[in-house]
Coordinates of C-alpha atoms in Angstrom, one line a residue:
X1 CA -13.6 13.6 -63.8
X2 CA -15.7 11.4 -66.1
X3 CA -15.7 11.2 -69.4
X4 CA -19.3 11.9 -71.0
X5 CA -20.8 9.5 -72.7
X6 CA -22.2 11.1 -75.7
X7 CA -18.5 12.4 -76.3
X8 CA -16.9 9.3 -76.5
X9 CA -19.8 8.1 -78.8
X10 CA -18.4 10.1 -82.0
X11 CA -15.6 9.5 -84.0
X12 CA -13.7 12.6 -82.9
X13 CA -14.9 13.1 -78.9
X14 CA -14.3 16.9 -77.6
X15 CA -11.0 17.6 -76.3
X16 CA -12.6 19.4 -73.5
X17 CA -14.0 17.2 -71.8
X18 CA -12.1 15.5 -69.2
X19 CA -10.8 12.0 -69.5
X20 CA -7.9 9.9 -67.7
X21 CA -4.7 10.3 -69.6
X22 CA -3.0 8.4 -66.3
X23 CA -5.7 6.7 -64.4
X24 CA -6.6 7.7 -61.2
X25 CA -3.5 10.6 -61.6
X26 CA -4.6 13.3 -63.9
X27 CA -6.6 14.2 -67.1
X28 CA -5.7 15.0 -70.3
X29 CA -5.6 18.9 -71.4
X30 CA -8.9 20.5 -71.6
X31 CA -9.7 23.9 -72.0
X32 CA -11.3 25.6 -68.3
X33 CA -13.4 28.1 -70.2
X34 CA -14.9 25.0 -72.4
X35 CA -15.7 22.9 -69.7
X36 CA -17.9 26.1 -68.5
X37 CA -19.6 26.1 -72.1
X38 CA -20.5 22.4 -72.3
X39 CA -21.9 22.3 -69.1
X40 CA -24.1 25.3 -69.6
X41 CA -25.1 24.0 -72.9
X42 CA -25.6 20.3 -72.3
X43 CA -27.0 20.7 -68.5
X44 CA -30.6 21.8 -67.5
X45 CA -30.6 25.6 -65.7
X46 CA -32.2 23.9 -62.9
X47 CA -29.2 21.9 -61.9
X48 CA -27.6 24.9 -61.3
X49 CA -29.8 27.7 -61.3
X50 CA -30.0 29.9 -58.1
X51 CA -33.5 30.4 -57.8
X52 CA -35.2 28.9 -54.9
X53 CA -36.8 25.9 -55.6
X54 CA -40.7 26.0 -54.5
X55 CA -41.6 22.2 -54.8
X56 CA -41.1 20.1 -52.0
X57 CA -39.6 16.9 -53.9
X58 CA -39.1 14.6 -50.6
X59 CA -42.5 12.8 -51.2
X60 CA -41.6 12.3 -54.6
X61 CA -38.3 10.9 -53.5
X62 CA -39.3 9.1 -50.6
X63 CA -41.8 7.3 -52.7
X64 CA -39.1 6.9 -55.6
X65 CA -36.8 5.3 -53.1
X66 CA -39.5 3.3 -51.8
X67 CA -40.2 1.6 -55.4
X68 CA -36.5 0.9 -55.5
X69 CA -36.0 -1.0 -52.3
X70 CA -38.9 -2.6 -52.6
X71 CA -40.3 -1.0 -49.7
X72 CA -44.0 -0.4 -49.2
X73 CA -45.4 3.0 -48.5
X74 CA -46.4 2.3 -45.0
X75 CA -43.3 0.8 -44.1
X76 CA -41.2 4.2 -45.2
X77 CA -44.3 6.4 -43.2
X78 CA -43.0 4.0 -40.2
X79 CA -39.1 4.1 -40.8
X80 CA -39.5 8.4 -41.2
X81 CA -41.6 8.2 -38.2
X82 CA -39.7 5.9 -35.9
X83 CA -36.1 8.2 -37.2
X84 CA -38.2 11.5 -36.8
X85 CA -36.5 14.1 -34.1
X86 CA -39.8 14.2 -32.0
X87 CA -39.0 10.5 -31.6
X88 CA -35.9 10.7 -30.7
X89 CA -35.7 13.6 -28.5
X90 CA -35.8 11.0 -25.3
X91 CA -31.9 10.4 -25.6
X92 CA -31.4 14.2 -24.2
X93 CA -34.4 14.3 -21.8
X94 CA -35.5 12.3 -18.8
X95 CA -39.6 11.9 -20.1
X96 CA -40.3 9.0 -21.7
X97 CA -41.3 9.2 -25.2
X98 CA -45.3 9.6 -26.3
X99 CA -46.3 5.7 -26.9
X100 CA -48.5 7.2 -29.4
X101 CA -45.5 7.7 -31.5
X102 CA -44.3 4.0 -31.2
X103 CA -45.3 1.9 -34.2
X104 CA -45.1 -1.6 -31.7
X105 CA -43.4 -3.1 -29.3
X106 CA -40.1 -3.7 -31.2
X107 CA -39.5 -0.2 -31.9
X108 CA -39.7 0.8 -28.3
X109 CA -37.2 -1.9 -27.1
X110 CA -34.6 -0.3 -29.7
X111 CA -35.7 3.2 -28.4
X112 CA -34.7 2.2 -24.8
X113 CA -32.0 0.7 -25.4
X114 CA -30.0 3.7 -27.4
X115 CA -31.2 6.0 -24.4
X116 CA -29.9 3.7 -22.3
X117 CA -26.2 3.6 -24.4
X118 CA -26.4 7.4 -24.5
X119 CA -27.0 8.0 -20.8
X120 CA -24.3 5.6 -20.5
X121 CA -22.2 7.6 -22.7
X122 CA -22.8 10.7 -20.6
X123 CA -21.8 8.9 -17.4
X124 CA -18.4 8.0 -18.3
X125 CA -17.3 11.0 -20.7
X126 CA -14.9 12.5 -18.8
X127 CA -13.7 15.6 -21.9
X128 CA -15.9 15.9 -24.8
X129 CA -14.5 18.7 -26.6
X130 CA -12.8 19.3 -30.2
X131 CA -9.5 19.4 -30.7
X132 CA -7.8 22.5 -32.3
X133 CA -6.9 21.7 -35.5
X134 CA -10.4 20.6 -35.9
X135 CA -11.9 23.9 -34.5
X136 CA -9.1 25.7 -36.7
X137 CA -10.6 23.5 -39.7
X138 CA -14.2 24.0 -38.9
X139 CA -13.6 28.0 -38.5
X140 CA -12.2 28.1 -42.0
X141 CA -15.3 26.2 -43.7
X142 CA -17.7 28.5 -42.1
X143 CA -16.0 31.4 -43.8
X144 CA -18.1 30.8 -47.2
X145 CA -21.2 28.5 -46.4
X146 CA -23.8 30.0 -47.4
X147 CA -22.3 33.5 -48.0
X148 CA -24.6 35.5 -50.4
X149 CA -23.5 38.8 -51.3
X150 CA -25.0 42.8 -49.8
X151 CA -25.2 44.1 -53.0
X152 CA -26.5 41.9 -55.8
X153 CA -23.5 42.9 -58.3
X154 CA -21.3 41.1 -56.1
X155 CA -23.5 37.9 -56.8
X156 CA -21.9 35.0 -58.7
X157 CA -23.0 34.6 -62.3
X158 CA -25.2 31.2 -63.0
X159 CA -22.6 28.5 -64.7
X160 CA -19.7 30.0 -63.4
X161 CA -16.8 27.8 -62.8
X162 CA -15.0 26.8 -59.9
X163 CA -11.7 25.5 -59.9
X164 CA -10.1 24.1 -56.5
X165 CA -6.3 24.3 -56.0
X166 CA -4.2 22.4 -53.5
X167 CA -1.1 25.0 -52.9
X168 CA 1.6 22.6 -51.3
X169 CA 4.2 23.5 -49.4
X170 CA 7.8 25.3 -50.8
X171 CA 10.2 22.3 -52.3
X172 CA 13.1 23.6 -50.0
X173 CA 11.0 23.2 -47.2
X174 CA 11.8 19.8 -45.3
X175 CA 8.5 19.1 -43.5
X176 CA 5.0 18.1 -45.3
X177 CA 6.3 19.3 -48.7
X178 CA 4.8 15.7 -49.9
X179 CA 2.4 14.8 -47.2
X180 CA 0.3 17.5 -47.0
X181 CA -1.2 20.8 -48.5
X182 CA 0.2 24.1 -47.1
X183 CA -3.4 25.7 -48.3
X184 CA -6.9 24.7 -50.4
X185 CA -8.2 27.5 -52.6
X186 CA -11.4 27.8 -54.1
X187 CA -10.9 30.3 -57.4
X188 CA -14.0 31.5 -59.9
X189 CA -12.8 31.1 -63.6
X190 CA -13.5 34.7 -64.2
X191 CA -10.9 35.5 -62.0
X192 CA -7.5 36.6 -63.1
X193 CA -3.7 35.2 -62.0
X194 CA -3.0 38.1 -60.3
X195 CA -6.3 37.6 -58.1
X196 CA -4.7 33.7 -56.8
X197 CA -1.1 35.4 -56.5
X198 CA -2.0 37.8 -53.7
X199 CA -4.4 35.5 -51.7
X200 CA -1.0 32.8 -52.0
X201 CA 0.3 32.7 -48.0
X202 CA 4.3 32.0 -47.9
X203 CA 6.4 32.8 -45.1
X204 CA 8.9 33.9 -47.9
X205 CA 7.0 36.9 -48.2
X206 CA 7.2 38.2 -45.1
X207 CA 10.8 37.8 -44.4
X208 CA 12.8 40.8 -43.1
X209 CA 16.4 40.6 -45.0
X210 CA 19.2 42.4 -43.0
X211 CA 21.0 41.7 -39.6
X212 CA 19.9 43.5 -36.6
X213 CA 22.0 43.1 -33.6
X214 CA 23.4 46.9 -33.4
X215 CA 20.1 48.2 -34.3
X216 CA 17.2 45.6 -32.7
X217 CA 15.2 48.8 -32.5
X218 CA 15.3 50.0 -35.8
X219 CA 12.1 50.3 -37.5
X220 CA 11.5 47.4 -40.3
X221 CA 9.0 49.6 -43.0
X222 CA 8.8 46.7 -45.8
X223 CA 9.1 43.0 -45.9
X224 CA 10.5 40.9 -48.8
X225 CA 6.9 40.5 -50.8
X226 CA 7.6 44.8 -50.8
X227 CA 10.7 44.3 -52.4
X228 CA 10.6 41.8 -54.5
X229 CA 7.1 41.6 -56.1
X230 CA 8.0 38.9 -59.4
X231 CA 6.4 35.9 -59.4
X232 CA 4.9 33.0 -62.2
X233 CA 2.8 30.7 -62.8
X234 CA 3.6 27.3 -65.0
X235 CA 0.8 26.2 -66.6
X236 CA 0.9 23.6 -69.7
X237 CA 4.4 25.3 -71.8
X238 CA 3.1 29.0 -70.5
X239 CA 4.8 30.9 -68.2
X240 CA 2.7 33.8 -66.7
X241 CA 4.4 36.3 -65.1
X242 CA 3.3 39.2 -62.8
X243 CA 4.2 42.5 -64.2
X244 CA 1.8 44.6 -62.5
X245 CA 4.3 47.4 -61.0
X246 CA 7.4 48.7 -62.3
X247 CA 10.0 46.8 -60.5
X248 CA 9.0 43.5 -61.8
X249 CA 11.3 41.3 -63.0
X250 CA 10.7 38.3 -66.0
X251 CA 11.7 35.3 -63.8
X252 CA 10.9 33.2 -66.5
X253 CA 14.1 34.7 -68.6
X254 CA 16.5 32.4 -67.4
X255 CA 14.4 29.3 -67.6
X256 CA 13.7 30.4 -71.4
X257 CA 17.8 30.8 -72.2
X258 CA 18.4 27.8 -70.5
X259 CA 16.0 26.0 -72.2
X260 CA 17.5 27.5 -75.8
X261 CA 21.1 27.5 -74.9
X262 CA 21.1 23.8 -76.3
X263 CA 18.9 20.8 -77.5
X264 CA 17.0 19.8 -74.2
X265 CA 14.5 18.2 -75.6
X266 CA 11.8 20.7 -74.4
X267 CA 9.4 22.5 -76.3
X268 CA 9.5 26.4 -76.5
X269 CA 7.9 27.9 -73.6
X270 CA 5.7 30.4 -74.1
X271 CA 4.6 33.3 -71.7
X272 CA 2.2 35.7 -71.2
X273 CA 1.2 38.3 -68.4
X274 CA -0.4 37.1 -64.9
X275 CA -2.3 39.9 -64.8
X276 CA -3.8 39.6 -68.3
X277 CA -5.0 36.4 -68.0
X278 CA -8.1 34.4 -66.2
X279 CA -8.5 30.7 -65.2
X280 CA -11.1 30.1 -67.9
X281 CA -8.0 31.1 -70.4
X282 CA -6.1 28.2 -69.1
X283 CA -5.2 24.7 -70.2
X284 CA -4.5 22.8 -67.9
X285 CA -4.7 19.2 -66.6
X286 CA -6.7 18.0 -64.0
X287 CA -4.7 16.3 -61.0
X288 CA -1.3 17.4 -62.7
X289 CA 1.9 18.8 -60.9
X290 CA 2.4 23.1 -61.8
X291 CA 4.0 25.2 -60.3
X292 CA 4.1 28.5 -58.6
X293 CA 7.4 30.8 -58.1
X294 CA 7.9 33.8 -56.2
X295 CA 10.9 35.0 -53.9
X296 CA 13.1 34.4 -56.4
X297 CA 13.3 30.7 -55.3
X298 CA 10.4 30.1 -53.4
X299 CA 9.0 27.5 -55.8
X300 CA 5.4 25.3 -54.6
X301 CA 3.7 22.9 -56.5
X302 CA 0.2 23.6 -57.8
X303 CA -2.1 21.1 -58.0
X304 CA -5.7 21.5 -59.6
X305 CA -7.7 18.6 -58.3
X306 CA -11.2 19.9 -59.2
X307 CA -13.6 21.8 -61.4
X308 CA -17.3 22.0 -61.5
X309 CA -19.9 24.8 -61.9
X310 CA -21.3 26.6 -59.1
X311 CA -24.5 25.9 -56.9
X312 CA -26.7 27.8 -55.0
X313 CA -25.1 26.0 -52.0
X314 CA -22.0 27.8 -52.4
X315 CA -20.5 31.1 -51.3
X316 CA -22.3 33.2 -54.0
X317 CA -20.1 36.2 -53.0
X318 CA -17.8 36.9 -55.4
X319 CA -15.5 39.5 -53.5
X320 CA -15.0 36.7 -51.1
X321 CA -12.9 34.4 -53.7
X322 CA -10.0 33.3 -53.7
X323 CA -12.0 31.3 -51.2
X324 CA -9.7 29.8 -48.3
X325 CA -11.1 26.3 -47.7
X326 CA -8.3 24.6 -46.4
X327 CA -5.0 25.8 -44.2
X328 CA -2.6 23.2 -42.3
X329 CA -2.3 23.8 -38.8
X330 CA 1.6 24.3 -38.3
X331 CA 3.0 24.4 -35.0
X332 CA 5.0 27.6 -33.8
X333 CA 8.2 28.3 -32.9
X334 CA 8.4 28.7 -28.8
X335 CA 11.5 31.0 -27.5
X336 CA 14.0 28.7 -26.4
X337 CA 14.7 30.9 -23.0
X338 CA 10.8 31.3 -21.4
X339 CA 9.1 28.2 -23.6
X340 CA 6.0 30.3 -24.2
X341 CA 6.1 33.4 -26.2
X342 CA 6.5 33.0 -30.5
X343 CA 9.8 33.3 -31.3
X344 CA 10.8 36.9 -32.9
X345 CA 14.6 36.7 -33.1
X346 CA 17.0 34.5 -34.3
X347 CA 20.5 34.4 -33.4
X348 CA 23.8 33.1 -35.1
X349 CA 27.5 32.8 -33.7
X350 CA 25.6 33.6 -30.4
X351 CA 27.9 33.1 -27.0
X352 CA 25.0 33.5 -24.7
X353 CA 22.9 30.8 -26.9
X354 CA 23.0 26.8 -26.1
X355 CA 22.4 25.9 -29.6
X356 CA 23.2 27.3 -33.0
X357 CA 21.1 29.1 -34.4
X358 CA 19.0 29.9 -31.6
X359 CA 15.3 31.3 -31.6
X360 CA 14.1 34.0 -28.6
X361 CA 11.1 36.1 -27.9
X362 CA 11.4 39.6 -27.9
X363 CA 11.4 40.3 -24.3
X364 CA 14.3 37.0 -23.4
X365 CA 16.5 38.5 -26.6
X366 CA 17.0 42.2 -25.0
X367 CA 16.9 40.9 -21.4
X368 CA 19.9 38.3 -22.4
X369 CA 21.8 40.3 -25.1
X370 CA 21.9 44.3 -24.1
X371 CA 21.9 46.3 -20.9
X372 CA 19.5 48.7 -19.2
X373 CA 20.8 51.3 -21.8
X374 CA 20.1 49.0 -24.9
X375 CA 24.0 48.4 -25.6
X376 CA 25.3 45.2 -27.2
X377 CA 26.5 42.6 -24.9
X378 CA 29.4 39.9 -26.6
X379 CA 29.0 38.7 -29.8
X380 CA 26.6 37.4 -31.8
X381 CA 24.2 37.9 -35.5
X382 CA 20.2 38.7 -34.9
X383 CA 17.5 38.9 -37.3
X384 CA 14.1 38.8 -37.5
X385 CA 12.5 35.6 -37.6
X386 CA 9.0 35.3 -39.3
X387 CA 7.4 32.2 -37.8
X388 CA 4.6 30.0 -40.2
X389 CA 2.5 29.7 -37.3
X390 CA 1.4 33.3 -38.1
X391 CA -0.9 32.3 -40.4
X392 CA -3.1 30.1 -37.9

C-alpha cells in the first residue's frame, strides 16, 4: 500500500493511487478499476504477463547477488553446492555422502553433525503429525494453487485485479467477532456484488424458523437464505442492494429515513443495485471497516486488506472465484445426552433436559422425548439447530 513516487512528485498526485490516510490503518479512497489502469499502464507486461518465461535468470541472479554481498563467484559455486539436495540427501539415508562433493574438511564436519541432530530427531519423536486446523488450512490453500482453467475462455484476463476480503464474524455473535476472520475471500474486479453475496457462508442462512416438537418429522423444504433473499453492501456512502428476484426487499430504506428524519450529521447515502455493479466500480478504502447485511440483522464487517493484479502463480480459473483462501476452524456443538454426534435439535422449557436450552442429536432427542409410536412425551419447545461447524 505504497504510495508511488512519481505521483507524489506533481503538484496534484492521482487520487487513485493508494496512500495512508491513518497510518498503518487504512488508505485514502481510490478508485479499484483505476488502480487496474495505472498498473497496466505504468508496469512492464512481463511483470505480469502469463507467458512462460524461457530464460533461465538464476545465473544472472546468483551472480547479481554475488556482486552485492561481496561474494566471489567460486564462493557462491561452493555455497549452491555444499546447500544442493544431492548433498544433503545423507540426513534421510544411511550412505555416507560422495566426498567428491565435499568442498574440504569443514564442510563435512557441519554435514555430520546435522545428520547426526536429524537422526537424533527421529529417535526421540514420539507423534509427528499436523494438527487439524492446520490440515483444514492447508486443504483450503490447495484449492487454487496453480489452478489453470479446461477451456481457455475461462482463463483470467492479463492485469486483472484481485481484491482480498476478510469477512468477519456477525456483530451479535459473542465469540471471535474481533479476534478473528470468519472467512478470506479472493474476488476478480470483473466480478459483480452479487457474485461475493452467494459465495458469503453464515449460519443465518441456513436457519430453519418454526417449532417442531408435534411435528419432528415434518419435512423442512426451505431454509431462511429461501425466504428471505435481501441483503447489502456499504461501501463509501453507497448502499448496494440485491434485487435479483422478486421478493427482495430495500433493506437500506430504513437506514435512509432514518438518516433524513432529522439533522444527523451524515451525508446522503446513495444506493445502487448489487447485481449491477462490479468491484472495479467501487471506491473504497483499503484496510477500512464496511459492512455486509443479510437476514434482516445478520450484519458482518467487511474488511478489504489487499489489492494487486494477477500473476501467472495464481488460480488463473476464473469460474473458481470468489476464491475461498481462508475459513476459521469452529468447533461443533456435541449432543449433550451421547457426547458425540453434532447436535440437530434444540430444546426450550424442556423437563427431560438438565440445562436450558439444551442441544441433542437426532437419535438421543426421539429416544428421550417420544415413544415407540412417535407421540410427544411432557413438555417442552424443539427446533432445529444449524450448527457453524457445518461449514468445516
Amino acid at each position: 500500500m505504497a504510495a508511488c513516487s512519481t505521483a507524489e512528485a506533481n503538484n496534484e498526485p492521482d487520487r487513485n493511487i493508494p496512500t495512508y490516510e491513518i497510518r498503518d490503518i487504512n488508505s485514502n479512497v481510490v478508485h479499484v478499476g483505476s488502480i487496474a489502469r495505472l498498473w497496466r499502464e505504468r508496469l512492464n507486461r512481463k511483470y505480469f504477463s502469463f507467458d512462460e518465461r524461457d530464460i533461465d535468470t538464476s545465473t544472472e541472479e546468483d551472480a547479481a547477488f554475488g556482486e552485492e554481498m561481496g561474494i566471489s563467484a567460486e564462493t557462491m559455486d561452493e555455497i549452491k553446492m555444499i546447500c544442493s539436495l544431492d548433498t544433503l540427501k545423507c540426513h534421510s539415508e544411511e550412505e555416507t555422502p560422495d566426498l567428491e562433493l565435499i568442498p574440504d574438511d569443514t564442510s563435512l564436519a557441519c554435514l555430520k553433525k546435522r545428520k547426526k541432530r536429524l537422526d537424533y530427531r527421529e529417535e526421540t519423536l514420539i507423534i509427528d503429525r499436523i494438527c487439524r486446523n492446520e490440515t483444514y488450512t492447508n486443504e483450503i490453500h490447495s484449492l487454487g494453487v496453480g489452478k489453470t482453467p479446461a477451456h481457455l475462455e475461462d482463463q483470467v484476463e492479463e492485469g486483472e485485479i484481485v481484491l482480498t476480503m476478510n469477512i468477519l464474524y456477525p456483530v451479535i455473535s459473542h465469540q471471535y467477532k474481533e479476534s478473528k476472520p470468519l472467512q478470506t475471500i479472493q474476488v476478480l474486479g470483473s466480478q459483480k456484488l452479487t457474485q461475493l453475496r452467494d459465495a458469503l457462508c453464515c449460519v443465518s442462512d441456513l436457519q430453519i424458523s418454526g417449532e417442531f416438537s408435534n411435528t419432528p418429522d415434518l419435512a423442512v423444504e426451505h431454509v431462511s437464505k429461501d425466504h428471505f433473499k435481501s441483503a447489502f453492501f456499504y461501501f463509501e456512502g453507497v448502499i448496494y442492494n440485491d434485487m435479483r428476484y422478486p421478493e427482495c426487499k430495500d433493506l437500506s430504506k430504513t437506514i435512509l429515513e432514518w438518516v433524513e428524519s432529522r439533522e444527523r450529521g451524515y451525508d446522503r447515502f446513495q444506493t445502487a443495485k448489487m447485481e449491477d455493479t462490479t468491484f472495479n466500480d467501487l471506491h473504497i478504502k483499503i484496510g477500512y471497516p464496511y459492512l455486509y447485511c443479510h437476514q434482516g440483522d445478520c450484519e458482518h464487517v467487511v474488511v478489504i486488506t489487499d489489492i494487486r493484479i494477477i500473476h501467472q502463480d495464481d488460480c488463473l480459473d476464473k469460474t473458481v472465484y470468489p476464491l475461498l483462501r481462508k475459513k476459521h476452524w469452529i468447533l461443533s456443538r456435541k449432543c449433550a445426552v451421547c457426547k458425540m454426534y453434532i447436535a440437530r435439535w434444540v430444546t426450550n422449557d424442556d423437563c427431560f433436559a438438565p440445562a436450558d436450552p439444551c442441544f441433542f442429536c437426532d437419535l438421543c432427542f426421539r429416544m428421550l422425548h417420544y415413544d415407540s409410536d412417535g407421540n410427544k412425551l411432557g413438555e417442552f419447545l424443539a427446533y432445529p439447530y444449524v450448527d457453524p461447524g457445518i461449514f468445516n
